[in-house]
C-alpha cells in the first residue's frame, strides 16, 4: 500500500474519534499545499462515512485500494460537501440512482445511511417504489428486495404502512388531476391529439404513473418529481423526458439548485456523459444567471 493510501486510512482512524463539526472546522482551517488539501478531503470523507454508517472507512471496492480511495474522497468529501440538500435527501436520491442503474448490491448500504441520516423507512420504500414507473419493474424489484432485507436487519418492523390513496374507480381521474397540476393544459392537448391506437398509453400514463404512484403517501409531489428526474437522468437516453421533468420540478416548487444537487449526487454512479446530458437539460429550461 502506498504512503498516500496509508495516510488516508490513518486519517480515517483519526476522524472516527472526532465529530463532524471538528472535521468541518479543520476543513476550513487547513489550507495551502496539495498535502493539506488531500488531508482535508480524506478527513471530510471519513467524517461523512462515520456519520452515515458508523464506519469511517466504509469500503466501496474491496479489491482495489486505489480506486476505493478515489471514490471515497469523491463521493463522501467532494460530492457531499458540494450538495446543499440534507444528508437524508442525498441518501434517498442515491437510492433512486442505484435503482435506475440496477445495482441492488449497493442498496443496503444507502438504506442504512438514509436511516442514520433521519429518513423514515416509508420514505426509503417510497423513493424506490416510485422509480417503478420510470425505470421498470425489472430494476425496481431487486432494489426493493435488497431494501426490505436491509430494513429487516436494521430492526425495522415490517410490513410498512400502506401508502395507497386511490382505488380502481378513481385512479385515472385523480392521477390526471395530479398530472395536470404539474404539466398544465398541455396534458389535455396531448390526450386530444393522440392517435387512436396509442390512447391507451396516455390513459396508462395518467392512471398508472400519476394515479398509482404520485398520489401515494410517504413523499409529497415535490419530492416525487425530484426522484423522477434523478431516476430518468440516471437511465440516460431520455433527454426529452429529462427536460420535461426539469419543467415539472420547477412548476411544483423545486429549484435549479436542487436539480443541480440531484445530478451531482448521481455523478459518481452514472459518469460524466449522462451527467452532462442532464446538465444540458437543466440549462435548456432554466439557464444559470450570469454575473454582470
PDB file of C-alpha atoms in Angstrom:
ATOM      1  CA  UNK A   1       0.000   0.000   0.000  1.00  0.00           C
ATOM      2  CA  UNK A   2       1.456   3.418  -0.955  1.00  0.00           C
ATOM      3  CA  UNK A   3       2.159   6.192   1.550  1.00  0.00           C
ATOM      4  CA  UNK A   4      -0.789   8.164   0.109  1.00  0.00           C
ATOM      5  CA  UNK A   5      -3.326   5.475   0.979  1.00  0.00           C
ATOM      6  CA  UNK A   6      -1.699   4.612   4.299  1.00  0.00           C
ATOM      7  CA  UNK A   7      -2.066   8.283   5.141  1.00  0.00           C
ATOM      8  CA  UNK A   8      -5.707   8.273   4.012  1.00  0.00           C
ATOM      9  CA  UNK A   9      -6.641   5.250   6.115  1.00  0.00           C
ATOM     10  CA  UNK A  10      -4.754   6.678   9.089  1.00  0.00           C
ATOM     11  CA  UNK A  11      -6.738   9.898   8.713  1.00  0.00           C
ATOM     12  CA  UNK A  12      -9.922   7.791   8.779  1.00  0.00           C
ATOM     13  CA  UNK A  13      -8.928   6.395  12.156  1.00  0.00           C
ATOM     14  CA  UNK A  14      -8.330   9.893  13.472  1.00  0.00           C
ATOM     15  CA  UNK A  15     -11.633  11.184  12.102  1.00  0.00           C
ATOM     16  CA  UNK A  16     -13.546   8.287  13.657  1.00  0.00           C
ATOM     17  CA  UNK A  17     -12.889   9.631  17.152  1.00  0.00           C
ATOM     18  CA  UNK A  18     -13.752  13.199  16.237  1.00  0.00           C
ATOM     19  CA  UNK A  19     -17.042  14.821  15.381  1.00  0.00           C
ATOM     20  CA  UNK A  20     -18.357  16.080  12.068  1.00  0.00           C
ATOM     21  CA  UNK A  21     -18.131  19.624  13.416  1.00  0.00           C
ATOM     22  CA  UNK A  22     -14.436  19.296  14.197  1.00  0.00           C
ATOM     23  CA  UNK A  23     -13.835  17.898  10.716  1.00  0.00           C
ATOM     24  CA  UNK A  24     -15.658  20.778   9.083  1.00  0.00           C
ATOM     25  CA  UNK A  25     -13.637  23.234  11.206  1.00  0.00           C
ATOM     26  CA  UNK A  26     -10.379  21.559  10.198  1.00  0.00           C
ATOM     27  CA  UNK A  27     -11.520  21.591   6.571  1.00  0.00           C
ATOM     28  CA  UNK A  28     -11.718  25.374   6.706  1.00  0.00           C
ATOM     29  CA  UNK A  29      -8.530  25.824   8.736  1.00  0.00           C
ATOM     30  CA  UNK A  30      -6.064  23.603   6.863  1.00  0.00           C
ATOM     31  CA  UNK A  31      -5.221  25.443   3.647  1.00  0.00           C
ATOM     32  CA  UNK A  32      -2.263  25.698   1.332  1.00  0.00           C
ATOM     33  CA  UNK A  33      -0.408  22.952  -0.492  1.00  0.00           C
ATOM     34  CA  UNK A  34      -1.553  19.707  -2.086  1.00  0.00           C
ATOM     35  CA  UNK A  35      -0.751  17.662   1.018  1.00  0.00           C
ATOM     36  CA  UNK A  36      -3.022  19.801   3.230  1.00  0.00           C
ATOM     37  CA  UNK A  37      -5.805  19.677   0.634  1.00  0.00           C
ATOM     38  CA  UNK A  38      -5.575  15.875   0.382  1.00  0.00           C
ATOM     39  CA  UNK A  39      -5.670  15.596   4.161  1.00  0.00           C
ATOM     40  CA  UNK A  40      -8.814  17.724   4.264  1.00  0.00           C
ATOM     41  CA  UNK A  41     -10.582  15.612   1.664  1.00  0.00           C
ATOM     42  CA  UNK A  42      -9.635  12.428   3.469  1.00  0.00           C
ATOM     43  CA  UNK A  43     -10.806  13.727   6.832  1.00  0.00           C
ATOM     44  CA  UNK A  44     -14.051  15.015   5.338  1.00  0.00           C
ATOM     45  CA  UNK A  45     -14.739  11.662   3.649  1.00  0.00           C
ATOM     46  CA  UNK A  46     -14.046   9.773   6.869  1.00  0.00           C
ATOM     47  CA  UNK A  47     -16.339  12.058   8.844  1.00  0.00           C
ATOM     48  CA  UNK A  48     -19.212  11.633   6.386  1.00  0.00           C
ATOM     49  CA  UNK A  49     -18.845   7.857   6.342  1.00  0.00           C
ATOM     50  CA  UNK A  50     -18.731   7.805  10.133  1.00  0.00           C
ATOM     51  CA  UNK A  51     -21.863   9.953  10.299  1.00  0.00           C
ATOM     52  CA  UNK A  52     -23.793   7.787   7.851  1.00  0.00           C
ATOM     53  CA  UNK A  53     -22.537   4.284   8.559  1.00  0.00           C
ATOM     54  CA  UNK A  54     -20.725   4.370  11.933  1.00  0.00           C
ATOM     55  CA  UNK A  55     -17.677   3.351   9.926  1.00  0.00           C
ATOM     56  CA  UNK A  56     -15.105   5.977   8.939  1.00  0.00           C
ATOM     57  CA  UNK A  57     -13.566   3.685   6.297  1.00  0.00           C
ATOM     58  CA  UNK A  58     -16.582   2.206   4.522  1.00  0.00           C
ATOM     59  CA  UNK A  59     -15.228   0.033   1.692  1.00  0.00           C
ATOM     60  CA  UNK A  60     -16.575   0.691  -1.798  1.00  0.00           C
ATOM     61  CA  UNK A  61     -14.213  -1.619  -3.693  1.00  0.00           C
ATOM     62  CA  UNK A  62     -12.584  -4.319  -1.583  1.00  0.00           C
ATOM     63  CA  UNK A  63     -10.074  -5.458  -4.209  1.00  0.00           C
ATOM     64  CA  UNK A  64      -8.770  -2.126  -5.488  1.00  0.00           C
ATOM     65  CA  UNK A  65      -7.470   0.213  -2.815  1.00  0.00           C
ATOM     66  CA  UNK A  66      -6.549   2.946  -5.299  1.00  0.00           C
ATOM     67  CA  UNK A  67      -9.995   3.314  -6.861  1.00  0.00           C
ATOM     68  CA  UNK A  68     -11.593   2.736  -3.465  1.00  0.00           C
ATOM     69  CA  UNK A  69      -9.695   5.738  -2.082  1.00  0.00           C
ATOM     70  CA  UNK A  70     -10.552   7.930  -5.068  1.00  0.00           C
ATOM     71  CA  UNK A  71     -14.250   7.068  -4.802  1.00  0.00           C
ATOM     72  CA  UNK A  72     -14.375   7.531  -1.028  1.00  0.00           C
ATOM     73  CA  UNK A  73     -12.962  11.037  -1.296  1.00  0.00           C
ATOM     74  CA  UNK A  74     -15.002  11.961  -4.362  1.00  0.00           C
ATOM     75  CA  UNK A  75     -18.356  10.708  -3.067  1.00  0.00           C
ATOM     76  CA  UNK A  76     -18.070  11.421   0.651  1.00  0.00           C
ATOM     77  CA  UNK A  77     -15.933  14.585   0.571  1.00  0.00           C
ATOM     78  CA  UNK A  78     -16.417  16.352  -2.766  1.00  0.00           C
ATOM     79  CA  UNK A  79     -19.995  15.436  -3.634  1.00  0.00           C
ATOM     80  CA  UNK A  80     -21.431  15.516  -0.130  1.00  0.00           C
ATOM     81  CA  UNK A  81     -19.917  18.959   0.504  1.00  0.00           C
ATOM     82  CA  UNK A  82     -20.869  20.394  -2.896  1.00  0.00           C
ATOM     83  CA  UNK A  83     -24.520  19.407  -2.491  1.00  0.00           C
ATOM     84  CA  UNK A  84     -26.673  21.768  -0.439  1.00  0.00           C
ATOM     85  CA  UNK A  85     -29.545  19.425   0.490  1.00  0.00           C
ATOM     86  CA  UNK A  86     -29.637  17.474   3.785  1.00  0.00           C
ATOM     87  CA  UNK A  87     -27.827  14.141   4.076  1.00  0.00           C
ATOM     88  CA  UNK A  88     -31.101  12.206   4.333  1.00  0.00           C
ATOM     89  CA  UNK A  89     -32.309  13.553   0.983  1.00  0.00           C
ATOM     90  CA  UNK A  90     -28.906  12.888  -0.571  1.00  0.00           C
ATOM     91  CA  UNK A  91     -29.134   9.266   0.501  1.00  0.00           C
ATOM     92  CA  UNK A  92     -32.709   8.938  -0.780  1.00  0.00           C
ATOM     93  CA  UNK A  93     -31.744  10.263  -4.206  1.00  0.00           C
ATOM     94  CA  UNK A  94     -28.743   7.944  -4.216  1.00  0.00           C
ATOM     95  CA  UNK A  95     -31.205   5.073  -3.771  1.00  0.00           C
ATOM     96  CA  UNK A  96     -33.099   6.310  -6.840  1.00  0.00           C
ATOM     97  CA  UNK A  97     -29.838   6.349  -8.823  1.00  0.00           C
ATOM     98  CA  UNK A  98     -28.903   2.830  -7.706  1.00  0.00           C
ATOM     99  CA  UNK A  99     -32.381   1.551  -8.583  1.00  0.00           C
ATOM    100  CA  UNK A 100     -32.185   3.060 -12.068  1.00  0.00           C
ATOM    101  CA  UNK A 101     -28.674   1.630 -12.506  1.00  0.00           C
ATOM    102  CA  UNK A 102     -29.898  -1.844 -11.495  1.00  0.00           C
ATOM    103  CA  UNK A 103     -27.246  -2.202  -8.764  1.00  0.00           C
ATOM    104  CA  UNK A 104     -29.206  -3.758  -5.881  1.00  0.00           C
ATOM    105  CA  UNK A 105     -25.976  -4.878  -4.206  1.00  0.00           C
ATOM    106  CA  UNK A 106     -25.338  -1.229  -3.254  1.00  0.00           C
ATOM    107  CA  UNK A 107     -28.851  -0.600  -1.907  1.00  0.00           C
ATOM    108  CA  UNK A 108     -28.372  -1.913   1.687  1.00  0.00           C
ATOM    109  CA  UNK A 109     -25.523   0.473   2.485  1.00  0.00           C
ATOM    110  CA  UNK A 110     -27.544   3.511   1.473  1.00  0.00           C
ATOM    111  CA  UNK A 111     -30.645   2.241   3.244  1.00  0.00           C
ATOM    112  CA  UNK A 112     -28.545   2.216   6.410  1.00  0.00           C
ATOM    113  CA  UNK A 113     -27.184   5.650   5.571  1.00  0.00           C
ATOM    114  CA  UNK A 114     -30.654   7.079   4.914  1.00  0.00           C
ATOM    115  CA  UNK A 115     -31.955   5.723   8.228  1.00  0.00           C
ATOM    116  CA  UNK A 116     -28.935   7.087  10.098  1.00  0.00           C
ATOM    117  CA  UNK A 117     -29.395  10.488   8.437  1.00  0.00           C
ATOM    118  CA  UNK A 118     -33.025  10.668   9.570  1.00  0.00           C
ATOM    119  CA  UNK A 119     -35.088   9.350   6.655  1.00  0.00           C
ATOM    120  CA  UNK A 120     -38.038   7.184   7.630  1.00  0.00           C
ATOM    121  CA  UNK A 121     -38.475   3.606   6.413  1.00  0.00           C
ATOM    122  CA  UNK A 122     -41.557   4.733   4.480  1.00  0.00           C
ATOM    123  CA  UNK A 123     -39.612   7.496   2.717  1.00  0.00           C
ATOM    124  CA  UNK A 124     -36.968   4.953   1.758  1.00  0.00           C
ATOM    125  CA  UNK A 125     -39.563   2.494   0.450  1.00  0.00           C
ATOM    126  CA  UNK A 126     -41.464   5.191  -1.430  1.00  0.00           C
ATOM    127  CA  UNK A 127     -38.312   6.501  -3.121  1.00  0.00           C
ATOM    128  CA  UNK A 128     -37.560   3.094  -4.621  1.00  0.00           C
ATOM    129  CA  UNK A 129     -41.245   2.238  -5.158  1.00  0.00           C
ATOM    130  CA  UNK A 130     -41.741   5.461  -7.133  1.00  0.00           C
ATOM    131  CA  UNK A 131     -38.963   4.501  -9.549  1.00  0.00           C
ATOM    132  CA  UNK A 132     -41.032   1.592 -10.887  1.00  0.00           C
ATOM    133  CA  UNK A 133     -42.977   3.871 -13.225  1.00  0.00           C
ATOM    134  CA  UNK A 134     -39.776   5.267 -14.735  1.00  0.00           C
ATOM    135  CA  UNK A 135     -37.160   2.525 -14.730  1.00  0.00           C
ATOM    136  CA  UNK A 136     -39.446  -0.509 -14.873  1.00  0.00           C
ATOM    137  CA  UNK A 137     -40.213  -3.359 -12.537  1.00  0.00           C
ATOM    138  CA  UNK A 138     -37.177  -5.407 -13.568  1.00  0.00           C
ATOM    139  CA  UNK A 139     -34.910  -2.814 -11.940  1.00  0.00           C
ATOM    140  CA  UNK A 140     -37.215  -1.882  -9.090  1.00  0.00           C
ATOM    141  CA  UNK A 141     -37.935  -5.407  -7.867  1.00  0.00           C
ATOM    142  CA  UNK A 142     -34.342  -6.350  -6.882  1.00  0.00           C
ATOM    143  CA  UNK A 143     -33.871  -2.900  -5.368  1.00  0.00           C
ATOM    144  CA  UNK A 144     -36.970  -3.360  -3.192  1.00  0.00           C
ATOM    145  CA  UNK A 145     -35.886  -6.858  -2.182  1.00  0.00           C
ATOM    146  CA  UNK A 146     -32.460  -5.549  -1.132  1.00  0.00           C
ATOM    147  CA  UNK A 147     -34.128  -2.645   0.680  1.00  0.00           C
ATOM    148  CA  UNK A 148     -36.515  -4.875   2.672  1.00  0.00           C
ATOM    149  CA  UNK A 149     -33.629  -7.117   3.682  1.00  0.00           C
ATOM    150  CA  UNK A 150     -31.667  -4.095   4.882  1.00  0.00           C
ATOM    151  CA  UNK A 151     -34.656  -2.712   6.801  1.00  0.00           C
ATOM    152  CA  UNK A 152     -35.198  -6.066   8.472  1.00  0.00           C
ATOM    153  CA  UNK A 153     -31.547  -6.224   9.529  1.00  0.00           C
ATOM    154  CA  UNK A 154     -31.859  -2.685  10.884  1.00  0.00           C
ATOM    155  CA  UNK A 155     -34.701  -3.812  13.129  1.00  0.00           C
ATOM    156  CA  UNK A 156     -37.482  -2.005  11.268  1.00  0.00           C
ATOM    157  CA  UNK A 157     -40.898  -3.528  11.846  1.00  0.00           C
ATOM    158  CA  UNK A 158     -42.372  -4.924   8.639  1.00  0.00           C
ATOM    159  CA  UNK A 159     -44.629  -4.688   6.731  1.00  0.00           C
ATOM    160  CA  UNK A 160     -44.564  -0.914   6.352  1.00  0.00           C
ATOM    161  CA  UNK A 161     -47.704   1.217   6.266  1.00  0.00           C
ATOM    162  CA  UNK A 162     -49.922   1.026   3.179  1.00  0.00           C
ATOM    163  CA  UNK A 163     -49.480   4.303   1.276  1.00  0.00           C
ATOM    164  CA  UNK A 164     -52.146   3.822  -1.422  1.00  0.00           C
ATOM    165  CA  UNK A 165     -54.690   6.669  -1.601  1.00  0.00           C
ATOM    166  CA  UNK A 166     -56.627   5.768  -4.778  1.00  0.00           C
ATOM    167  CA  UNK A 167     -58.774   2.858  -5.940  1.00  0.00           C
ATOM    168  CA  UNK A 168     -59.741   1.326  -9.260  1.00  0.00           C
ATOM    169  CA  UNK A 169     -62.672   3.697  -9.617  1.00  0.00           C
ATOM    170  CA  UNK A 170     -60.799   6.976  -9.199  1.00  0.00           C
ATOM    171  CA  UNK A 171     -57.140   6.336 -10.018  1.00  0.00           C
ATOM    172  CA  UNK A 172     -57.422   7.750 -13.551  1.00  0.00           C
ATOM    173  CA  UNK A 173     -59.350  10.832 -12.500  1.00  0.00           C
ATOM    174  CA  UNK A 174     -57.076  11.615  -9.562  1.00  0.00           C
ATOM    175  CA  UNK A 175     -53.921  10.762 -11.491  1.00  0.00           C
ATOM    176  CA  UNK A 176     -54.936  13.014 -14.373  1.00  0.00           C
ATOM    177  CA  UNK A 177     -55.536  15.847 -11.928  1.00  0.00           C
ATOM    178  CA  UNK A 178     -52.043  15.418 -10.464  1.00  0.00           C
ATOM    179  CA  UNK A 179     -50.520  15.195 -13.937  1.00  0.00           C
ATOM    180  CA  UNK A 180     -52.260  18.435 -14.991  1.00  0.00           C
ATOM    181  CA  UNK A 181     -51.254  20.171 -11.762  1.00  0.00           C
ATOM    182  CA  UNK A 182     -47.626  19.577 -12.757  1.00  0.00           C
ATOM    183  CA  UNK A 183     -47.715  19.995 -16.542  1.00  0.00           C
ATOM    184  CA  UNK A 184     -50.811  22.123 -17.086  1.00  0.00           C
ATOM    185  CA  UNK A 185     -53.126  22.323 -20.085  1.00  0.00           C
ATOM    186  CA  UNK A 186     -50.563  20.656 -22.342  1.00  0.00           C
ATOM    187  CA  UNK A 187     -51.806  17.315 -20.991  1.00  0.00           C
ATOM    188  CA  UNK A 188     -55.325  17.905 -22.373  1.00  0.00           C
ATOM    189  CA  UNK A 189     -53.837  18.849 -25.737  1.00  0.00           C
ATOM    190  CA  UNK A 190     -51.591  15.777 -25.735  1.00  0.00           C
ATOM    191  CA  UNK A 191     -54.503  13.461 -24.940  1.00  0.00           C
ATOM    192  CA  UNK A 192     -56.816  15.067 -27.507  1.00  0.00           C
ATOM    193  CA  UNK A 193     -54.274  14.835 -30.332  1.00  0.00           C
ATOM    194  CA  UNK A 194     -53.127  11.272 -29.618  1.00  0.00           C
ATOM    195  CA  UNK A 195     -53.826   8.758 -32.433  1.00  0.00           C
ATOM    196  CA  UNK A 196     -56.486   6.207 -31.547  1.00  0.00           C
ATOM    197  CA  UNK A 197     -54.059   3.300 -31.403  1.00  0.00           C
ATOM    198  CA  UNK A 198     -51.904   4.931 -28.715  1.00  0.00           C
ATOM    199  CA  UNK A 199     -54.561   6.492 -26.498  1.00  0.00           C
ATOM    200  CA  UNK A 200     -54.206   3.604 -24.069  1.00  0.00           C
ATOM    201  CA  UNK A 201     -50.595   4.687 -23.395  1.00  0.00           C
ATOM    202  CA  UNK A 202     -51.805   8.164 -22.443  1.00  0.00           C
ATOM    203  CA  UNK A 203     -54.526   6.630 -20.277  1.00  0.00           C
ATOM    204  CA  UNK A 204     -51.981   4.431 -18.527  1.00  0.00           C
ATOM    205  CA  UNK A 205     -49.685   7.392 -18.011  1.00  0.00           C
ATOM    206  CA  UNK A 206     -52.422   9.231 -16.131  1.00  0.00           C
ATOM    207  CA  UNK A 207     -53.908   6.278 -14.249  1.00  0.00           C
ATOM    208  CA  UNK A 208     -50.784   4.267 -13.515  1.00  0.00           C
ATOM    209  CA  UNK A 209     -47.784   6.606 -13.454  1.00  0.00           C
ATOM    210  CA  UNK A 210     -49.577   9.527 -11.823  1.00  0.00           C
ATOM    211  CA  UNK A 211     -52.559   7.743 -10.268  1.00  0.00           C
ATOM    212  CA  UNK A 212     -50.868   4.698  -8.769  1.00  0.00           C
ATOM    213  CA  UNK A 213     -47.555   6.367  -7.838  1.00  0.00           C
ATOM    214  CA  UNK A 214     -47.714  10.153  -7.487  1.00  0.00           C
ATOM    215  CA  UNK A 215     -50.793  10.042  -5.261  1.00  0.00           C
ATOM    216  CA  UNK A 216     -49.216   7.804  -2.639  1.00  0.00           C
ATOM    217  CA  UNK A 217     -48.456   8.937   0.897  1.00  0.00           C
ATOM    218  CA  UNK A 218     -44.893   8.971   2.194  1.00  0.00           C
ATOM    219  CA  UNK A 219     -43.438  11.525  -0.226  1.00  0.00           C
ATOM    220  CA  UNK A 220     -45.033  14.732  -1.456  1.00  0.00           C
ATOM    221  CA  UNK A 221     -45.250  15.767  -5.111  1.00  0.00           C
ATOM    222  CA  UNK A 222     -42.145  17.952  -4.903  1.00  0.00           C
ATOM    223  CA  UNK A 223     -40.113  15.064  -3.529  1.00  0.00           C
ATOM    224  CA  UNK A 224     -41.523  12.648  -6.102  1.00  0.00           C
ATOM    225  CA  UNK A 225     -40.697  14.963  -9.008  1.00  0.00           C
ATOM    226  CA  UNK A 226     -37.094  15.176  -7.824  1.00  0.00           C
ATOM    227  CA  UNK A 227     -36.916  11.374  -7.558  1.00  0.00           C
ATOM    228  CA  UNK A 228     -38.407  11.124 -11.051  1.00  0.00           C
ATOM    229  CA  UNK A 229     -35.824  13.485 -12.531  1.00  0.00           C
ATOM    230  CA  UNK A 230     -32.984  11.677 -10.766  1.00  0.00           C
ATOM    231  CA  UNK A 231     -34.130   8.269 -11.990  1.00  0.00           C
ATOM    232  CA  UNK A 232     -34.589   9.488 -15.576  1.00  0.00           C
ATOM    233  CA  UNK A 233     -31.174  11.125 -15.863  1.00  0.00           C
ATOM    234  CA  UNK A 234     -29.600   8.019 -14.328  1.00  0.00           C
ATOM    235  CA  UNK A 235     -31.120   5.852 -17.066  1.00  0.00           C
ATOM    236  CA  UNK A 236     -29.710   8.076 -19.790  1.00  0.00           C
ATOM    237  CA  UNK A 237     -31.001   8.351 -23.385  1.00  0.00           C
ATOM    238  CA  UNK A 238     -34.143  10.068 -22.068  1.00  0.00           C
ATOM    239  CA  UNK A 239     -33.311  13.686 -22.878  1.00  0.00           C
ATOM    240  CA  UNK A 240     -36.849  14.826 -23.838  1.00  0.00           C
ATOM    241  CA  UNK A 241     -38.247  13.328 -20.629  1.00  0.00           C
ATOM    242  CA  UNK A 242     -35.410  14.887 -18.601  1.00  0.00           C
ATOM    243  CA  UNK A 243     -36.286  18.323 -19.986  1.00  0.00           C
ATOM    244  CA  UNK A 244     -39.977  17.761 -19.322  1.00  0.00           C
ATOM    245  CA  UNK A 245     -39.270  16.908 -15.715  1.00  0.00           C
ATOM    246  CA  UNK A 246     -36.957  19.882 -15.283  1.00  0.00           C
ATOM    247  CA  UNK A 247     -40.072  21.890 -16.114  1.00  0.00           C
ATOM    248  CA  UNK A 248     -42.162  19.703 -13.831  1.00  0.00           C
ATOM    249  CA  UNK A 249     -39.777  20.222 -10.937  1.00  0.00           C
ATOM    250  CA  UNK A 250     -39.827  23.975 -11.370  1.00  0.00           C
ATOM    251  CA  UNK A 251     -43.625  24.034 -11.584  1.00  0.00           C
ATOM    252  CA  UNK A 252     -44.043  22.142  -8.279  1.00  0.00           C
ATOM    253  CA  UNK A 253     -41.602  24.423  -6.482  1.00  0.00           C
ATOM    254  CA  UNK A 254     -38.207  22.758  -6.801  1.00  0.00           C
ATOM    255  CA  UNK A 255     -35.249  24.913  -7.832  1.00  0.00           C
ATOM    256  CA  UNK A 256     -32.351  24.872 -10.243  1.00  0.00           C
ATOM    257  CA  UNK A 257     -30.075  24.297  -7.248  1.00  0.00           C
ATOM    258  CA  UNK A 258     -32.000  21.174  -6.226  1.00  0.00           C
ATOM    259  CA  UNK A 259     -31.754  19.835  -9.769  1.00  0.00           C
ATOM    260  CA  UNK A 260     -28.026  20.541  -9.819  1.00  0.00           C
ATOM    261  CA  UNK A 261     -27.743  18.766  -6.470  1.00  0.00           C
ATOM    262  CA  UNK A 262     -29.531  15.744  -7.921  1.00  0.00           C
ATOM    263  CA  UNK A 263     -27.126  15.408 -10.847  1.00  0.00           C
ATOM    264  CA  UNK A 264     -24.134  15.980  -8.564  1.00  0.00           C
ATOM    265  CA  UNK A 265     -25.319  13.128  -6.326  1.00  0.00           C
ATOM    266  CA  UNK A 266     -25.773  10.901  -9.379  1.00  0.00           C
ATOM    267  CA  UNK A 267     -22.413  11.768 -10.979  1.00  0.00           C
ATOM    268  CA  UNK A 268     -20.191   9.147  -9.281  1.00  0.00           C
ATOM    269  CA  UNK A 269     -22.652   6.391 -10.212  1.00  0.00           C
ATOM    270  CA  UNK A 270     -23.647   7.409 -13.751  1.00  0.00           C
ATOM    271  CA  UNK A 271     -20.455   9.029 -15.074  1.00  0.00           C
ATOM    272  CA  UNK A 272     -19.862  12.279 -16.903  1.00  0.00           C
ATOM    273  CA  UNK A 273     -21.681  11.735 -20.252  1.00  0.00           C
ATOM    274  CA  UNK A 274     -25.083  11.169 -18.607  1.00  0.00           C
ATOM    275  CA  UNK A 275     -24.347  13.917 -16.079  1.00  0.00           C
ATOM    276  CA  UNK A 276     -23.507  16.435 -18.798  1.00  0.00           C
ATOM    277  CA  UNK A 277     -26.662  15.479 -20.715  1.00  0.00           C
ATOM    278  CA  UNK A 278     -28.675  16.102 -17.534  1.00  0.00           C
ATOM    279  CA  UNK A 279     -26.928  19.448 -17.059  1.00  0.00           C
ATOM    280  CA  UNK A 280     -27.795  20.395 -20.640  1.00  0.00           C
ATOM    281  CA  UNK A 281     -31.453  19.581 -19.928  1.00  0.00           C
ATOM    282  CA  UNK A 282     -31.409  21.852 -16.890  1.00  0.00           C
ATOM    283  CA  UNK A 283     -29.660  24.683 -18.736  1.00  0.00           C
ATOM    284  CA  UNK A 284     -32.079  24.437 -21.672  1.00  0.00           C
ATOM    285  CA  UNK A 285     -35.008  25.135 -19.346  1.00  0.00           C
ATOM    286  CA  UNK A 286     -33.544  27.238 -16.544  1.00  0.00           C
ATOM    287  CA  UNK A 287     -30.159  28.703 -17.527  1.00  0.00           C
ATOM    288  CA  UNK A 288     -27.661  29.849 -14.931  1.00  0.00           C
ATOM    289  CA  UNK A 289     -27.833  33.513 -14.014  1.00  0.00           C
ATOM    290  CA  UNK A 290     -24.807  35.266 -15.430  1.00  0.00           C
ATOM    291  CA  UNK A 291     -22.837  37.606 -13.186  1.00  0.00           C
ATOM    292  CA  UNK A 292     -22.719  41.152 -14.519  1.00  0.00           C
TER     293      UNK A 292
END
